[in-house]
Amino acid sequence: MEKKLFRNTCSTELWFAIFISFAITWIFLCFDYSPFHSSNNGVLASSLNPNRLLVKPSAAARSVDLESDTADPCSGRYLFIQDIPSRFNSDLIRNCQSLTRGTDKSDMCPYLVNSGLGPEIEDSQGVFFNNSWFKTNQFLLEVIFHNKMKQYKCLTNDSAMASAVYVPFYAGLDISHYLWNPSISVRDSSARDFLSVISEKPEWKRMFGRDHFFIAGRISWDFRRKTDDVSDWGSKLRFLPESHNMTMLSVEASSWKNDFAIPYPTYFHPLKLSEVVEWKSLMRTKRRRHLFTFAGAPRPELRDSIRGMVIEQCRGSSLCKFIDCSSDGVNCDDPVTTMKEFQSSIFCLQPVGDSYTRRSTFDSILAGCIPVFFHPGSAYSQYLWHFPENRTAYSVYIPVRDVKNWNESIEGILNGIPKDRESAMREEVIRIIPRIVYADPRSKFMDFEDAFDLAVKGILERVEDVRRKIRDGKDPSEGFDDPDHFKYTFSRKI
Ligand SMILES: *[C@@H]1O[C@H](CO)[C@@H](O)[C@H](O)[C@H]1NC(C)=O
Ligand SMILES: *[C@@H]1O[C@H](CO)[C@@H](O)[C@H](O)[C@H]1NC(C)=O
Ligand SMILES: *[C@@H]1O[C@H](CO)[C@@H](O)[C@H](O)[C@H]1NC(C)=O
Ligand SMILES: *[C@@H]1O[C@H](CO)[C@@H](O)[C@H](O)[C@H]1NC(C)=O
Ligand SMILES: *[C@@H]1O[C@H](CO)[C@@H](O)[C@H](O)[C@H]1NC(C)=O
């Protein structure tokens, strides 16, 4: 970038333009007139866009973001929120007593406060500092995302203007009522109901739902029951024809092309970039006593699994900290329990468990702990919009093909990593932090791109791609059909 600029012959003009753009940016920042801060719901007056004020055609003007060179900074980024009956979203919240956190019986009501972020963490024993830390429940990602969407700067009520349609269906909260229900028709009933409602809307016709997307705070497999065998897991939502035309963003994607993975929510929901910057520098200076850590519960039925092996090796190593979530007095629901140890560890083990991904991956990144993966489905083939492309730069990969004959020592592998490599990896992990946090939906002045922004960017690009295909007379179903980008299956039984 810089080299290109310096090759320009009109250097006086260039320096003048740079100076002017600095001055103007400064003025806008001081007066809170940044293009990112609009009070009129995203329709920005073009006169407030500093890029417009530069004398053209100057090298500097051209070097500033080319895309914002159009009159409307929201152009190509407008989203329309589809209006659906409250039984698909707000009623689920209102009846939170009936929402459980999985197999345990306590309800979700306490977690709904603060726009779905959960209760603020008060006594943090010095593990967290400042505000913006919450006891966030992962299943509430659907609510958090919806609340963030309400603040999105480029919303429109004119669906014809919208590049994509967000459907505020709380798919995971909805299915949580029925996942353990022995009746197939009960398990699928709200999915069918939802799809008949959405496909009746006028917006459906435009692209047959191929510009529609919704969020799930649960893994995709919960919606991908392949057979009508009662013992098979989940609902059939994603295999029904209308759903097939839509894109689902969930915490764990399946191998179907219309599923995309977005980060699990962590406990950190900053209001502004400065909070992230402070946290990052704190994580850089942490003294890390353990070489590696694993947090989880042993599962007798998973003894011959990677998880079983990992626990065995961690227990057998003096350099490993095992947080046994099943033991008395260890409460892994308390964010302090896990985050404290992740901050004191160099590496954090993330073996597959009930599913391929774990929320713990994101908590450990937040703590500056380098993740160690054992399966590509745990991260590399998942969070394509959020994680760096170069996996070796931020993580350690220990492939396990055959658990029974696995004889490698995790301690040996991790101990063999040179210190400078380790610091470089940690720096890369810390660099990811702003990309994987969901900033507080109530923030009035968002000054960085968070996990939500990257997800929206990803979906906009995807829908634009589909639109291009339709324009070129190609088959738009290409990005929606059968699995290809990574192959693995899921076989939980109810
Ligand atoms: C859309 O319409 C609703 C209800 O009339 C209004 O409250 C909202 O501000 C409008 N949003 C935009 C982006 O114009
Ligand atoms: C899905 O999209 C295709 C066009 O790509 C369309 O022909 C089909 O009718 C759509 N399915 C539904 C259920 O709308
Ligand atoms: C965090 O707290 C410290 C000490 O109270 C304060 O100096 C600092 O400004 C706070 N940082 C943010 C980002 O609010
Ligand atoms: C990926 O990262 C590693 C470690 O930082 C580096 O050695 C390698 O060159 C990178 N690969 C690419 C393709 O950038
Ligand atoms: C692990 O097993 C492989 C063959 O299964 C063998 O070649 C290798 O030497 C073993 N490594 C150790 C450290 O025992």
XYZ file of C-alpha atoms and ligand atoms in Angstrom:
564
model
C 0.000 0.000 0.000
C 2.595 2.504 1.110
C 4.945 1.649 -1.724
C 2.214 2.271 -4.251
C 1.502 5.652 -2.761
C 5.113 6.706 -2.868
C 5.402 5.824 -6.517
C 2.931 8.588 -7.190
C 4.639 11.547 -8.781
C 2.330 14.260 -7.475
C 3.718 13.969 -3.959
C 2.839 17.502 -2.869
C -0.770 16.952 -3.732
C -0.620 13.609 -2.009
C 0.724 14.947 1.287
C -1.782 17.747 1.215
C -4.601 15.245 0.712
C -3.342 13.041 3.529
C -3.152 16.040 5.835
C -6.684 17.123 4.913
C -8.092 13.635 5.400
C -6.443 13.418 8.829
C -7.825 16.773 9.820
C -11.305 15.898 8.650
C -11.281 12.514 10.359
C -10.179 14.266 13.547
C -13.013 16.771 13.314
C -15.557 14.010 12.784
C -14.262 11.983 15.680
C -14.361 14.969 18.002
C -17.898 15.844 17.107
C -19.126 12.297 17.056
C -20.109 12.592 13.409
C -18.334 9.448 12.369
C -20.047 7.612 9.518
C -20.396 4.676 11.914
C -22.505 6.695 14.253
C -25.827 7.569 12.749
C -28.972 8.243 14.642
C -31.326 7.916 11.694
C -31.178 4.183 11.328
C -28.398 3.887 8.870
C -29.553 6.306 6.213
C -26.531 8.532 6.328
C -26.346 11.953 4.865
C -23.643 11.651 2.252
C -22.331 15.065 3.173
C -21.144 13.578 6.464
C -18.982 11.010 4.748
C -15.438 12.380 5.009
C -14.334 10.483 1.916
C -16.688 12.578 -0.156
C -15.003 15.787 0.873
C -11.630 15.022 -0.613
C -10.759 16.726 -3.828
C -10.836 14.173 -6.579
C -9.111 12.680 -8.376
C -6.323 12.543 -5.839
C -4.275 9.495 -5.004
C -5.353 9.685 -1.392
C -9.025 9.750 -2.237
C -8.575 6.713 -4.384
C -6.585 4.929 -1.732
C -9.291 5.454 0.877
C -11.903 2.706 0.885
C -13.138 2.515 -2.679
C -16.473 1.016 -1.726
C -17.570 3.935 0.370
C -17.017 6.125 -2.647
C -20.688 5.854 -3.533
C -23.213 8.303 -2.139
C -24.857 5.814 0.221
C -22.541 4.002 2.630
C -25.269 1.422 3.248
C -25.517 0.557 -0.393
C -25.280 -3.219 -0.763
C -25.575 -3.665 3.013
C -29.266 -3.072 3.680
C -31.006 -5.768 5.675
C -34.707 -6.331 6.152
C -36.006 -7.959 9.344
C -38.878 -10.260 8.444
C -41.942 -9.922 10.635
C -42.952 -13.310 12.045
C -45.511 -14.266 14.697
C -44.351 -13.876 18.291
C -44.673 -17.603 18.948
C -41.398 -17.993 17.010
C -39.435 -15.536 19.136
C -40.677 -13.243 21.911
C -43.209 -15.758 23.314
C -40.357 -18.214 23.852
C -38.649 -15.578 25.983
C -41.839 -14.680 27.811
C -42.284 -18.353 28.728
C -38.679 -18.781 29.777
C -39.690 -21.071 32.662
C -40.209 -23.792 30.082
C -36.761 -23.309 28.517
C -34.157 -25.556 30.086
C -30.424 -25.525 29.652
C -30.298 -29.009 28.234
C -30.473 -31.981 30.504
C -30.463 -29.982 33.709
C -33.782 -28.689 34.909
C -33.030 -25.110 35.879
C -34.725 -22.593 33.630
C -33.224 -19.897 31.422
C -35.021 -16.895 32.909
C -32.030 -15.514 34.853
C -29.945 -15.425 31.670
C -32.368 -13.250 29.735
C -31.510 -9.971 31.433
C -29.315 -7.317 29.786
C -30.609 -7.951 26.250
C -29.828 -11.655 26.544
C -26.242 -11.198 27.759
C -27.170 -12.517 31.194
C -26.437 -11.150 34.673
C -23.364 -8.976 35.076
C -20.451 -10.715 36.780
C -19.837 -8.929 40.029
C -17.367 -10.732 42.240
C -14.775 -11.709 39.702
C -11.833 -12.367 42.056
C -9.671 -10.234 39.810
C -10.168 -12.535 36.832
C -12.036 -9.932 34.807
C -11.675 -6.237 35.095
C -13.908 -3.279 34.346
C -17.493 -3.908 33.276
C -18.817 -5.689 30.235
C -18.528 -9.215 31.687
C -21.698 -11.304 31.903
C -22.780 -14.837 32.744
C -23.801 -15.462 29.151
C -25.640 -18.636 28.165
C -24.674 -19.946 24.732
C -28.250 -20.815 23.765
C -29.179 -17.134 23.946
C -27.053 -16.264 20.921
C -30.329 -16.094 18.978
C -31.621 -13.356 21.283
C -28.304 -11.485 21.395
C -28.046 -11.554 17.605
C -31.612 -10.280 17.233
C -30.942 -7.434 19.654
C -27.787 -6.534 17.792
C -29.669 -6.644 14.518
C -32.149 -4.087 15.849
C -29.163 -1.711 16.179
C -27.696 -2.534 12.770
C -26.964 0.701 10.953
C -28.305 -0.334 7.578
C -31.790 -1.644 8.329
C -34.552 -0.899 5.902
C -38.310 -1.275 6.023
C -38.404 -1.414 2.258
C -37.699 -5.044 1.500
C -37.086 -4.255 -2.151
C -34.000 -2.305 -1.085
C -32.630 -5.068 1.137
C -29.678 -7.207 0.124
C -30.711 -9.975 2.505
C -33.597 -10.901 4.789
C -32.953 -11.705 8.458
C -35.576 -13.990 9.977
C -35.701 -13.605 13.771
C -36.741 -17.207 14.425
C -35.239 -18.514 17.697
C -34.691 -21.934 16.202
C -32.666 -23.391 19.053
C -34.854 -22.131 21.890
C -37.845 -23.464 20.001
C -36.433 -26.962 19.450
C -35.206 -27.173 23.043
C -38.813 -27.866 24.020
C -39.021 -30.920 21.818
C -35.538 -32.442 21.403
C -36.234 -35.249 23.846
C -39.789 -35.780 22.686
C -40.345 -39.309 21.428
C -42.839 -38.226 18.793
C -41.379 -37.268 15.420
C -44.393 -35.206 14.442
C -44.230 -33.196 17.675
C -40.517 -32.589 17.165
C -41.100 -31.281 13.625
C -44.347 -29.412 14.166
C -43.005 -25.919 14.848
C -40.482 -26.264 12.006
C -43.305 -27.002 9.565
C -45.414 -24.215 11.010
C -42.545 -21.718 10.731
C -41.732 -22.672 7.141
C -45.306 -22.340 5.967
C -45.471 -18.857 7.527
C -42.187 -17.646 6.061
C -42.801 -18.959 2.550
C -46.163 -17.175 2.379
C -44.518 -13.774 2.814
C -44.150 -11.584 -0.292
C -40.377 -11.379 0.270
C -40.060 -15.133 -0.239
C -40.984 -15.024 -3.920
C -38.105 -12.767 -4.898
C -35.386 -15.390 -4.493
C -37.365 -18.339 -3.090
C -35.793 -17.729 0.281
C -32.231 -17.877 -0.979
C -31.620 -14.408 0.453
C -33.090 -15.384 3.864
C -31.038 -16.326 6.918
C -31.626 -17.164 10.573
C -29.508 -17.923 13.649
C -29.255 -20.977 15.866
C -27.513 -21.022 19.231
C -27.397 -24.807 18.951
C -25.405 -27.150 16.725
C -26.767 -27.786 13.224
C -27.187 -31.478 13.902
C -30.069 -30.663 16.242
C -32.014 -29.751 13.097
C -30.789 -32.435 10.749
C -32.568 -35.656 11.557
C -32.165 -37.708 8.417
C -34.693 -40.454 8.989
C -38.054 -40.773 10.652
C -36.623 -43.290 13.051
C -37.756 -42.192 16.518
C -34.357 -42.927 18.056
C -32.622 -40.538 15.642
C -31.608 -37.208 17.083
C -33.147 -33.792 16.343
C -35.779 -32.199 14.181
C -36.010 -32.269 10.421
C -36.071 -28.490 10.028
C -33.037 -28.239 7.745
C -34.142 -31.022 5.420
C -37.537 -29.500 4.674
C -37.633 -27.854 1.211
C -38.206 -24.222 2.245
C -35.539 -24.415 4.940
C -33.145 -25.872 2.415
C -33.314 -22.612 0.432
C -32.350 -20.555 3.483
C -28.972 -20.153 5.154
C -28.556 -20.941 8.820
C -25.791 -19.445 10.939
C -25.191 -21.609 13.971
C -22.510 -22.236 16.573
C -21.586 -25.458 14.780
C -22.239 -25.998 11.084
C -22.903 -29.337 9.458
C -21.231 -30.327 6.220
C -24.151 -29.003 4.161
C -23.335 -25.887 2.193
C -26.271 -23.858 3.512
C -25.000 -24.032 7.103
C -22.372 -21.566 8.312
C -20.680 -21.494 11.681
C -20.398 -18.350 13.780
C -18.675 -18.053 17.178
C -20.277 -19.205 20.409
C -20.880 -16.195 22.642
C -18.263 -15.643 25.345
C -18.661 -13.796 28.659
C -17.168 -10.559 27.323
C -19.469 -8.014 25.665
C -17.528 -4.765 25.410
C -19.157 -1.439 24.669
C -16.194 -0.072 22.796
C -12.827 -0.919 21.314
C -10.829 0.588 24.175
C -12.161 -2.136 26.498
C -10.919 -4.792 24.073
C -7.547 -3.115 23.719
C -7.099 -3.030 27.495
C -8.111 -6.670 27.814
C -5.719 -7.707 25.056
C -2.766 -6.041 26.725
C -3.664 -7.630 30.039
C -3.714 -11.086 28.387
C -0.276 -10.427 26.867
C 1.252 -9.951 30.308
C -0.391 -12.869 32.153
C 1.955 -15.295 33.854
C 1.020 -18.729 32.540
C 1.862 -21.435 35.070
C 0.421 -24.443 33.236
C 1.691 -25.763 29.931
C -1.817 -26.966 29.101
C -5.337 -27.167 30.461
C -8.456 -29.155 29.834
C -11.850 -28.225 31.225
C -14.642 -30.765 30.942
C -16.308 -33.707 32.553
C -15.161 -37.270 32.077
C -17.806 -39.387 30.383
C -17.678 -43.117 31.075
C -19.326 -43.791 27.715
C -16.613 -41.775 25.980
C -13.636 -43.562 27.535
C -12.376 -44.837 24.203
C -12.755 -41.406 22.675
C -10.326 -38.565 22.115
C -11.840 -36.881 25.128
C -11.134 -39.901 27.304
C -7.524 -40.020 26.107
C -7.061 -36.314 26.656
C -8.302 -36.554 30.232
C -6.075 -39.541 30.913
C -2.998 -37.743 29.580
C -3.834 -34.517 31.387
C -4.258 -36.362 34.684
C -0.916 -38.074 34.106
C 1.046 -34.872 33.441
C 2.340 -32.481 36.077
C 2.271 -29.716 33.460
C -1.466 -30.095 32.805
C -4.334 -28.513 34.727
C -7.474 -30.636 34.606
C -10.673 -28.837 35.537
C -13.023 -31.699 36.282
C -16.446 -30.156 35.779
C -18.133 -33.222 37.270
C -16.467 -33.067 40.654
C -18.050 -31.570 43.742
C -17.172 -27.969 44.398
C -16.123 -27.297 40.797
C -18.731 -25.185 39.095
C -17.899 -24.841 35.405
C -21.010 -22.689 34.960
C -19.238 -20.036 36.947
C -17.163 -18.119 34.379
C -14.430 -17.505 36.961
C -13.707 -21.241 37.303
C -12.630 -21.765 33.720
C -11.429 -18.303 32.717
C -9.023 -18.139 35.667
C -7.210 -21.297 34.568
C -7.296 -20.463 30.845
C -5.512 -17.214 31.682
C -2.812 -19.204 33.493
C -2.253 -21.699 30.679
C -0.214 -21.605 27.512
C -2.283 -24.175 25.612
C -5.941 -25.213 25.969
C -7.041 -28.632 24.741
C -10.235 -28.717 22.653
C -11.033 -32.348 21.870
C -14.353 -33.244 20.289
C -17.011 -34.285 22.767
C -20.737 -34.679 22.205
C -20.210 -32.636 19.066
C -17.246 -31.294 17.107
C -17.109 -27.786 18.494
C -16.961 -26.344 22.000
C -17.774 -23.016 23.502
C -14.580 -23.457 25.472
C -12.577 -22.751 22.292
C -13.821 -19.171 22.341
C -13.398 -18.733 26.078
C -9.798 -19.902 25.793
C -9.029 -17.570 22.881
C -10.461 -14.748 24.965
C -7.988 -15.711 27.693
C -5.049 -15.721 25.277
C -4.687 -19.502 25.585
C -3.566 -21.182 22.351
C -6.167 -23.761 21.269
C -5.128 -27.346 20.521
C -7.471 -29.147 18.123
C -7.741 -32.835 17.359
C -10.269 -32.703 14.512
C -10.660 -30.226 11.619
C -14.392 -30.045 12.367
C -13.647 -28.380 15.707
C -12.585 -25.090 14.104
C -10.784 -25.091 10.757
C -13.757 -26.128 8.651
C -16.164 -24.144 10.796
C -15.528 -20.474 11.507
C -14.416 -19.458 8.032
C -15.550 -15.856 8.426
C -13.950 -15.341 11.830
C -10.742 -17.338 12.139
C -7.519 -16.685 10.223
C -7.054 -18.856 7.163
C -3.628 -19.972 8.333
C -4.375 -22.474 11.079
C -0.754 -23.005 12.105
C -0.466 -19.326 12.955
C -2.922 -19.481 15.879
C -3.389 -23.120 16.907
C -1.820 -26.536 17.321
C -3.289 -29.455 15.395
C -2.830 -32.997 16.675
C -4.710 -35.230 14.255
C -6.093 -38.422 15.725
C -7.157 -40.999 13.198
C -7.286 -44.048 15.357
C -7.911 -43.453 19.051
C -7.182 -47.046 20.038
C -3.658 -46.990 18.629
C -2.910 -43.415 19.533
C 0.410 -43.332 21.315
C 1.523 -39.703 21.013
C 2.225 -37.636 24.079
C 0.414 -34.295 24.140
C 2.879 -33.047 26.732
C 5.783 -34.061 24.491
C 4.326 -32.310 21.446
C 3.508 -29.083 23.277
C 6.796 -29.014 25.171
C 8.625 -29.321 21.858
C 7.226 -26.061 20.520
C 9.918 -23.344 20.646
C 9.222 -20.339 22.892
C 9.320 -17.811 20.048
C 6.809 -19.838 18.041
C 4.625 -19.992 21.135
C 4.669 -16.220 21.649
C 3.919 -15.637 17.979
C 0.921 -17.959 18.208
C -0.335 -16.303 21.370
C -0.069 -12.894 19.752
C -2.162 -14.194 16.836
C -4.742 -15.643 19.266
C -4.967 -12.300 21.071
C -5.350 -10.554 17.721
C -8.480 -12.683 17.064
C -10.257 -11.516 20.257
C -12.225 -8.574 18.780
C -13.423 -10.816 15.925
C -14.997 -13.406 18.229
C -16.701 -11.235 20.832
C -20.270 -10.031 20.455
C -20.143 -6.401 21.545
C -22.899 -5.224 23.874
C -26.067 -4.759 21.766
C -26.824 -1.642 23.795
C -23.624 0.052 22.710
C -24.353 3.419 21.165
C -20.995 3.836 19.536
C -19.531 0.725 18.011
C -16.024 1.422 16.849
C -14.804 -2.027 15.835
C -15.869 -5.021 13.762
C -17.101 -7.758 16.106
C -18.361 -11.308 15.532
C -21.791 -9.977 14.538
C -20.384 -7.586 11.947
C -18.263 -10.316 10.385
C -21.268 -12.652 10.240
C -23.345 -9.980 8.504
C -20.506 -9.297 6.086
C -20.275 -13.026 5.350
C -23.971 -13.441 4.676
C -24.113 -10.348 2.473
C -21.295 -11.679 0.327
C -22.939 -15.070 0.109
C -26.318 -13.704 -0.960
C -24.614 -11.437 -3.497
C -22.949 -14.528 -4.891
C -26.283 -16.328 -5.250
C -27.789 -13.233 -6.879
C -24.924 -13.136 -9.364
C -25.543 -16.776 -10.228
C -29.230 -16.112 -10.863
C -28.338 -13.082 -13.010
C -25.914 -15.178 -15.036
C -28.529 -17.868 -15.565
C -26.645 -20.364 -13.390
C -28.189 -22.775 -10.911
C -28.502 -20.965 -7.558
C -28.938 -24.216 -5.658
C -25.208 -24.858 -6.058
C -24.348 -23.218 -2.747
C -27.132 -25.002 -0.918
C -27.057 -28.673 -1.798
C -25.114 -31.584 -0.687
C -22.247 -31.539 1.709
C -18.759 -31.163 0.392
C -16.429 -28.797 2.171
C -15.809 -31.116 5.088
C -17.100 -34.557 5.663
C -18.155 -35.948 8.983
C -21.319 -37.239 10.442
C -23.170 -37.087 13.661
C -24.762 -40.007 15.396
C -26.272 -39.097 18.703
C -29.353 -41.058 19.669
C -32.167 -39.898 21.852
C -39.599 0.598 10.245
O -40.937 0.769 10.667
C -41.112 0.740 12.072
C -42.602 0.809 12.372
O -43.241 1.743 11.549
C -40.329 1.865 12.709
O -40.486 1.839 14.104
C -38.873 1.719 12.337
O -38.125 2.800 12.855
C -38.681 1.654 10.839
N -37.304 1.308 10.564
C -36.591 1.877 9.596
C -35.226 1.359 9.419
O -37.012 2.747 8.901
C -36.133 -23.235 -3.717
O -35.481 -22.496 -4.737
C -35.733 -22.942 -6.068
C -35.041 -21.987 -7.013
O -33.675 -21.976 -6.802
C -37.211 -22.953 -6.383
O -37.398 -23.500 -7.655
C -37.940 -23.767 -5.341
O -39.314 -23.687 -5.573
C -37.619 -23.204 -3.945
N -38.290 -24.014 -2.936
C -39.273 -23.537 -2.185
C -39.872 -24.502 -1.238
O -39.637 -22.383 -2.234
C -11.033 0.221 33.523
O -10.845 0.533 34.891
C -9.708 1.303 35.157
C -9.570 1.419 36.663
O -10.790 1.609 37.263
C -9.852 2.639 34.467
O -8.696 3.422 34.683
C -10.005 2.420 32.960
O -10.228 3.630 32.299
C -11.164 1.489 32.688
N -11.175 1.173 31.280
C -12.258 1.247 30.488
C -12.051 0.869 29.068
O -13.340 1.609 30.901
C 1.230 -19.798 8.302
O 1.778 -19.471 9.546
C 3.023 -20.080 9.807
C 3.410 -19.754 11.232
O 3.260 -18.393 11.498
C 4.052 -19.600 8.783
O 5.281 -20.220 9.021
C 3.551 -19.924 7.389
O 4.427 -19.395 6.425
C 2.153 -19.359 7.175
N 1.630 -19.846 5.917
C 1.090 -19.046 5.014
C 0.572 -19.707 3.784
O 0.997 -17.851 5.176
C 3.553 -45.179 17.922
O 3.060 -46.207 17.083
C 3.684 -46.264 15.804
C 3.018 -47.373 15.003
O 1.722 -47.594 15.403
C 5.170 -46.520 15.963
O 5.777 -46.501 14.686
C 5.779 -45.441 16.831
O 7.123 -45.734 17.079
C 5.045 -45.349 18.164
N 5.561 -44.194 18.904
C 5.837 -44.254 20.196
C 6.326 -42.956 20.797
O 5.716 -45.249 20.869
